[in-house]
XYZ file of C-alpha atoms in Angstrom:
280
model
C -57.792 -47.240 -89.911
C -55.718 -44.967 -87.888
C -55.286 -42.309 -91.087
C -58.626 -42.585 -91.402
C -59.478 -41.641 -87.624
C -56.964 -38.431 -88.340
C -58.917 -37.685 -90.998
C -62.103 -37.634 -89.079
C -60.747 -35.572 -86.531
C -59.492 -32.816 -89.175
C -62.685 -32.780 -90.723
C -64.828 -32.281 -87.510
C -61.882 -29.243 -86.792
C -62.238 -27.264 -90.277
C -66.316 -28.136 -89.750
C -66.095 -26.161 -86.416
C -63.883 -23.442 -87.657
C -66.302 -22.713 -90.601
C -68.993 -22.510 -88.208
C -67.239 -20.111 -86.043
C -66.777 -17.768 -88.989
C -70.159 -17.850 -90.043
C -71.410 -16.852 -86.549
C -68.409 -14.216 -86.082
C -70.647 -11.576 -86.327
C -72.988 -13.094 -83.649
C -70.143 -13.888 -81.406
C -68.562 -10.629 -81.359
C -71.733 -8.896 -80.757
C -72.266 -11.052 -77.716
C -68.492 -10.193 -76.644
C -69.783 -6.571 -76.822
C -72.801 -7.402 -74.445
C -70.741 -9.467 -72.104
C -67.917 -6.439 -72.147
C -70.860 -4.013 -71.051
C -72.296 -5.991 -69.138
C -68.892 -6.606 -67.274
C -68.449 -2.653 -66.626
C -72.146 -2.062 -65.354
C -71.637 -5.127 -62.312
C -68.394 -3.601 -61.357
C -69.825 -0.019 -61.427
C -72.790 -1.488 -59.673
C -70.795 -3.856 -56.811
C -68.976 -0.091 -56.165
C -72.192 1.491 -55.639
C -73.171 -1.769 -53.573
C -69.754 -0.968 -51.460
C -70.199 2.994 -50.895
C -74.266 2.426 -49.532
C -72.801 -0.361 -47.188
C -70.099 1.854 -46.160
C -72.409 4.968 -45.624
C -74.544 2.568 -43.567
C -72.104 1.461 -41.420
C -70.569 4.972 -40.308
C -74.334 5.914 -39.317
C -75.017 2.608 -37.632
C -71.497 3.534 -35.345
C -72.312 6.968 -34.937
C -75.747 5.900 -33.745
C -74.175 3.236 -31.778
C -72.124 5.561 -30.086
C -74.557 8.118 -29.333
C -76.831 5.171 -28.092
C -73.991 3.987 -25.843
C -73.311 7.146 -24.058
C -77.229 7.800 -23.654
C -76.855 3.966 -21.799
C -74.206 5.399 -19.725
C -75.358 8.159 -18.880
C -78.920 6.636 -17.665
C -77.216 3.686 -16.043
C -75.388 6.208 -13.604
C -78.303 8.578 -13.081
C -80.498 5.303 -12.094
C -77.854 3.944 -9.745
C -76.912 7.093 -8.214
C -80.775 7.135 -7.251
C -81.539 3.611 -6.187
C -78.148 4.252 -3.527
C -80.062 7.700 -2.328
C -82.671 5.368 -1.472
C -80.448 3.236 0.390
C -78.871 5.533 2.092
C -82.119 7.377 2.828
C -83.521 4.390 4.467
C -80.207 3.294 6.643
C -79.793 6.927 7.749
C -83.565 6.668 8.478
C -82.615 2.929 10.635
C -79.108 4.605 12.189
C -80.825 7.716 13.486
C -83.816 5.329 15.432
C -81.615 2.594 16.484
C -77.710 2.721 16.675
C -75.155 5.328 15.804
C -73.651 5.306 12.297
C -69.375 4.717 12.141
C -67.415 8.302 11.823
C -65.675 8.727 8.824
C -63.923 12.254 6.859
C -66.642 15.025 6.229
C -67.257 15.047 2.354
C -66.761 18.990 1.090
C -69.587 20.524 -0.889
C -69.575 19.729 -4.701
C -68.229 23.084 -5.661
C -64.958 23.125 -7.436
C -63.844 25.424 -4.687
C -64.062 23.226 -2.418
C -62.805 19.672 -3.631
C -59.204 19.027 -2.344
C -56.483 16.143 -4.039
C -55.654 13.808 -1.670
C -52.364 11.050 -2.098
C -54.177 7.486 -2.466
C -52.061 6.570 1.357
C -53.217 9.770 2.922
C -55.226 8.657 6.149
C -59.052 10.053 6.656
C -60.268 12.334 9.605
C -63.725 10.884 10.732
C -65.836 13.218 11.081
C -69.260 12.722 9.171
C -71.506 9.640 9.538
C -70.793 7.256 5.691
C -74.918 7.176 5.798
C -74.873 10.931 5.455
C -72.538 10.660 2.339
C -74.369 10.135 -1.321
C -72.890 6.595 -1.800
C -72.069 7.473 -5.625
C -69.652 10.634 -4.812
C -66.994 10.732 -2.366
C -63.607 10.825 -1.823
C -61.182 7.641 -2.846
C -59.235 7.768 0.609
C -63.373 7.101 2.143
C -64.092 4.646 0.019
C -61.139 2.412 0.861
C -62.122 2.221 4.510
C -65.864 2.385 3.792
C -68.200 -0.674 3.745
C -68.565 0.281 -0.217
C -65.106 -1.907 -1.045
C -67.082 -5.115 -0.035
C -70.092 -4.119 -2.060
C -70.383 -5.901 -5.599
C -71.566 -3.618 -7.974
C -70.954 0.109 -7.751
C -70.612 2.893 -10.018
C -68.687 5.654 -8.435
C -67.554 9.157 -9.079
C -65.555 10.008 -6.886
C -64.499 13.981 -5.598
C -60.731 13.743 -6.167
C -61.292 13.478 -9.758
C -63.869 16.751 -10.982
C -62.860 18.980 -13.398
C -64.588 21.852 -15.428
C -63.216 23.806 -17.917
C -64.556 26.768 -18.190
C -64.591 29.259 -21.531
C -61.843 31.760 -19.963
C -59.437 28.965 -19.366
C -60.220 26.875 -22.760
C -59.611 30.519 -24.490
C -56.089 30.750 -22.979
C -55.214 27.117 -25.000
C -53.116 28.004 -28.321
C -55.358 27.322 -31.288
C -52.322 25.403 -32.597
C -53.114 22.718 -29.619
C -56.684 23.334 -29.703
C -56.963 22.946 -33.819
C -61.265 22.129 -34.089
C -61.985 20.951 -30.530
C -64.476 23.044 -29.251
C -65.245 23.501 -25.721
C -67.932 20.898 -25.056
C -66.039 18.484 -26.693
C -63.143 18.145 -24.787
C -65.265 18.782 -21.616
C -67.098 15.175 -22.633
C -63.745 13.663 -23.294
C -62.860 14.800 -19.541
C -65.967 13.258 -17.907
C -66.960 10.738 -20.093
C -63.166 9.139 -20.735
C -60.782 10.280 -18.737
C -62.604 10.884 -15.606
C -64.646 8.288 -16.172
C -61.406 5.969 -16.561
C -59.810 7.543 -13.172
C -63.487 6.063 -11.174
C -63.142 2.646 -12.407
C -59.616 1.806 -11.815
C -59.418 3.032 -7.890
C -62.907 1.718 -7.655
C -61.418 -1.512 -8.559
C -58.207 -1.059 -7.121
C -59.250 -0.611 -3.549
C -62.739 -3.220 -3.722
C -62.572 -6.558 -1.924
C -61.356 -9.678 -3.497
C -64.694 -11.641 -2.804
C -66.467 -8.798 -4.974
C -64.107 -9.174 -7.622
C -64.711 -10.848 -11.134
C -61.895 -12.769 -12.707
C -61.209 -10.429 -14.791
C -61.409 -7.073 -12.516
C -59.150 -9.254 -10.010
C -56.519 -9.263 -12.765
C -56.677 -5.694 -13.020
C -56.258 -5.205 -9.579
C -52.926 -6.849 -9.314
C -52.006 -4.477 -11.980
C -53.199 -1.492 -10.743
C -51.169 -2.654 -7.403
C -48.130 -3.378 -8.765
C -47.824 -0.092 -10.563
C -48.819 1.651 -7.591
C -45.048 2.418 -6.888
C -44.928 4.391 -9.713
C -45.697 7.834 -8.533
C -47.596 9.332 -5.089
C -50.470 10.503 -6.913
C -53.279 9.214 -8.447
C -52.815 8.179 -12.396
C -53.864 5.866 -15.109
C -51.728 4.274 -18.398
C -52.801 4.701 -22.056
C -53.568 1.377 -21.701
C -56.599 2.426 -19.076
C -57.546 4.854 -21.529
C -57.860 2.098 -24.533
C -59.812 -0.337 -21.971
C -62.130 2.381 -21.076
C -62.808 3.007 -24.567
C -62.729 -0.469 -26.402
C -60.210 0.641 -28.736
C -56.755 1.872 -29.001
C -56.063 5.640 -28.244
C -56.225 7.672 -31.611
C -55.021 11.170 -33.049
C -57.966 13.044 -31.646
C -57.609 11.076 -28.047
C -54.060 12.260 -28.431
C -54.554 15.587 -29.519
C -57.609 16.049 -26.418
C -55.275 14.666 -23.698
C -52.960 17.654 -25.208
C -55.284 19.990 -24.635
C -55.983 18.723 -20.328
C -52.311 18.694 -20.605
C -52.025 22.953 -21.468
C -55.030 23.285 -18.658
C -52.638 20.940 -16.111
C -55.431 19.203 -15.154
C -53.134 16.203 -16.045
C -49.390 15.204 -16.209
C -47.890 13.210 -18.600
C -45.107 10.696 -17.606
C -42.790 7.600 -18.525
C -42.430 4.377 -16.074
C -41.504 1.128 -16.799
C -41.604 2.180 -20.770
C -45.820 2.882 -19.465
C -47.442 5.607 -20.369
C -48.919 7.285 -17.873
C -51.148 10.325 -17.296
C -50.954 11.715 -13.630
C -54.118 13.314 -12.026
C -53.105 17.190 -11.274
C -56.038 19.479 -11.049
C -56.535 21.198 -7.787
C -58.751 23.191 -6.238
């Protein structure tokens, strides 16, 4: 019984293999289709790849151009609604009580603006109703009513910069490379600069108007206060600001404010720091 099960089985093999060879033809054919078929997927999941990829560098282009359009209108429409604030309480101080004295605010003309130490003590002078509540100078703002204010988008004087074509002309072309003008004039206000308002916005507000996370920032901004007189942020600032870390071109602009010595680049604590220098 048992041969005759081997048997079977040997017969049902050479049965198989015959029919193989009598469809060879059709198999191989269908190999050949398969094979093709094969190439045109890949060819087609690479096309698939490059229209996604495409896609997405417009999309974060777009998105980029869309945030900085946000920014930009978020300021413009807070810097009005605290005109209209201050409108109305200079309107209430003039009728009824007289406003504190704090340091006269200079005119927004470069020639004008003056750095001041973030310990140097104000002379009061000027009513803080008279002052636009979006633009004035950090040494104000830490004795102002502002600090205990939650939400606040400042700009404040020590920190204005503008380079003009004369000055951007005098920059090697081996620092400069491709940056043109504009562009590194939007990396000053809408990065750097930018970065400079929020931290001694935050570093100077009240606790109870702090979040969790801005109160965390404060203690560090504090405790590296020690590290030189002026004002200054670290590269990490810079990549918070941003939402990323600092790359070539970031490096290669901060180069450029470097040549202009509108900013100072230093070592502390193995931090990386970039020290506020432009005068006027």
């Amino acid at each position: 019984m048992e041969l005759l099960s081997d048997l079977t089985s040997k017969l049902k093999l050479i049965e198989e293999q015959f029919l193989l060879i009598s469809n060879k033809s059709t198999i191989k054919n269908e190999l050949a289709t398969m094979t093709k078929d094969l190439v045109e997927i890949k060819q087609l999941q690479n096309d698939i790849h490059l229209v996604l990829e495409q896609s997405r560098n417009v999309l974060l282009e777009e998105y980029e151009e869309l945030k900085e359009f946000i920014f930009k209108t978020t300021g413009l429409m807070l810097y009005a609604l605290e005109q209209i604030e201050n409108k109305k309480a200079t309107t209430g101080n003039n009728k009824n009580e007289k406003s504190p004295q704090f340091l006269n605010i200079p005119s927004t003309s470069t020639s004008t603006l003056h750095h001041k130490s973030p310990k140097s003590p104000g002379v009061m002078k000027t009513p803080l109703s008279s002052i636009p509540a979006s633009r004035l100078a950090v040494n104000i703002y830490s004795k102002s009513p502002l600090i205990r204010k939650r939400t606040t988008k400042l700009m404040f004087t020590d920190f204005e910069a503008e380079i003009n074509e004369e000055d951007f002309k005098q920059i090697p072309s081996y620092i400069r490379g491709r940056i043109t003008i504009s562009e590194l004039q939007n990396f000053l206000n809408n990065v750097l600069i930018h970065c400079f308002n929020q931290k001694y916005e935050i570093f100077y507000k009240n606790r109870a108007c702090l979040t969790t996370r801005e109160f965390q920032l404060q203690q560090i901004f504090q405790s590296q206060a020690s590290y030189f007189d002026g004002y200054f942020i670290t590269v990490g600032d810079l990549a918070r600001t941003q939402n990323r870390n600092i790359d070539k071109k970031d490096e290669k602009y901060l180069q450029n404010l470097r040549f202009l010595k509108i900013i100072k680049e230093e070592r502390k604590n193995s931090a990386q720091c970039y020290i506020w220098m432009k005068k006027f």
